[in-house]
Amino acid sequence: MSARDVIANLRALAARTSDAHGAQRVAWGSVWRDARRWLDDLLAEEGLRAESDAAGNNWITVPGARPETVIIGGHLDSVPNGGWLDGPLGVLAGLEALHRFKGTTPPVTLAVVDFADEEGARFSRSLLGSSGASGSLVPDSVRGLVDRQGVRLVDALAENGVDLDRMPEARGSLDRRHPRAYLELHIEQGPVLEATGRSTGVVIGAYGVERHVLRFVGQAAHSGSTPIAMRRDAFLAAAETALACREIARRYSTPDAGMVCTVGTVSVEPGIVTAIPGVCEIALDQRALESETLRTALADAHEAASRAAMANGVTVQWRHLWRIDPFRFDPRLVDLCAAAVQEVTGHAPRLPSGPLHDAVEMGRIMPAVMMFASSTNGLSHCKEEDTPEADLEATLDAFLRLVDKTVAAVAANQI
Ligand SMILES: [Zn+2]
């Protein structure tokens, strides 16, 4: 096998599990199970086989001279109408790493894991399998989940031989592997590497998120009869807040640790063109790589919303939706990753990840790092998802060097 074989295998998987709209490997469904059968056949050719844990994750192990294990992760599941690289790139790059030790005993143990339900596309809970493996999954927090067809998560899991209440037991079996380092190769899913003309990036961490709904309440009144100065327009207060939040994100963005914010929904009442909006709700999503930045940006957003409310004669109330802390990858592994990328491409740009990944769950319990390959037009979770082949080859080369460096560092007890 080689980087070219990895790419050929990715294309074969895509051909087998996609339709005209893209990849259909939604976790716990029949196409996803078929993707895993396809992988089983590929493993058999290599003299390997997958073993499932209690959370439905599949593990492929090559025992080394020592039990300490370097883990390489990815996921075969996709969103509906998804792409060919998001997930499988990590699994198949890992398989290539195992292949290179065929017929030999590596100095430490190597394992590839195909996490179950990274995407959360069907039940709206991302990182399900990896949170079982990290032990952070609380079964009661997902027990009530139902898909659009009314199928319960617990039943979909049972159909795949997974018992929700036993999923956290996957942590115990992971601990027995003596995990020492976790590596994941993924596509960027954003436009930054492509815009800077780079094939490969070193991922320094994942953004933390603060998500809130802001409800502005003023007074609905006739669009024609109410002079501008006498209005209490809830939409204008929301709009001024959205613009102020963009300024806040600009203010706290630095070259290596950007900050972003999005107002992704807006609704007004009464919602007719002849009435001034008396009520307006917006959903605000703020993300940053530093906890302190996220905290300050949130405080600034509160102040901006209050100011906009006051200026428009309306009130504002905040409702918390969801939050997660920023996550920093292991500095030693980040440096190894940078060295590997530098050797192959001559440049090692460091960037944060906007999306969440299984690597964040694994990073809770062992040193972890990710490497990104560029994404054409920054697109992902769609059938247009792509990476130029030359970029994929360079990135795979760099990733295999990262595996070698990590194996050496673990063998030397440096990690
Ligand atoms: Zn992914």
mmCIF file of C-alpha atoms in Angstrom, residues 4 14 21 30 34 56 68-69 80 83 95 105 114 124 176 203 209 259 272 295 309 316 321 356 360 381 414:
data_model
loop_
_atom_site.group_PDB
_atom_site.id
_atom_site.type_symbol
_atom_site.label_atom_id
_atom_site.label_comp_id
_atom_site.label_asym_id
_atom_site.label_seq_id
_atom_site.Cartn_x
_atom_site.Cartn_y
_atom_site.Cartn_z
ATOM 1 C CA ARG A 4 -2.078 6.306 -3.732
ATOM 2 C CA ALA A 14 -17.259 6.367 -1.657
ATOM 3 C CA HIS A 21 -26.341 13.235 -3.633
ATOM 4 C CA SER A 30 -27.503 -0.235 6.792
ATOM 5 C CA ASP A 34 -21.990 -2.050 4.797
ATOM 6 C CA GLY A 56 -19.787 0.298 19.070
ATOM 7 C CA GLU A 68 1.891 1.018 25.415
ATOM 8 C CA THR A 69 -0.317 2.013 22.510
ATOM 9 C CA PRO A 80 -26.553 12.318 4.855
ATOM 10 C CA GLY A 83 -18.394 13.728 1.299
ATOM 11 C CA LEU A 95 -4.580 1.361 8.190
ATOM 12 C CA THR A 105 6.827 -6.076 15.557
ATOM 13 C CA ASP A 114 -13.180 3.577 13.699
ATOM 14 C CA SER A 124 -28.206 15.150 17.015
ATOM 15 C CA ARG A 176 -6.473 -1.698 29.396
ATOM 16 C CA VAL A 203 -4.112 21.597 14.533
ATOM 17 C CA VAL A 209 -18.380 27.485 22.121
ATOM 18 C CA MET A 259 -12.416 34.069 17.137
ATOM 19 C CA ILE A 272 -45.634 41.385 8.843
ATOM 20 C CA ARG A 295 -15.389 34.726 28.537
ATOM 21 C CA ALA A 309 -31.637 47.540 23.802
ATOM 22 C CA VAL A 316 -33.239 42.055 26.290
ATOM 23 C CA LEU A 321 -28.372 26.985 24.966
ATOM 24 C CA LEU A 356 -15.424 19.334 17.099
ATOM 25 C CA VAL A 360 -11.142 16.212 21.652
ATOM 26 C CA HIS A 381 -20.609 17.793 4.700
ATOM 27 C CA GLN A 414 9.115 10.878 26.162
#
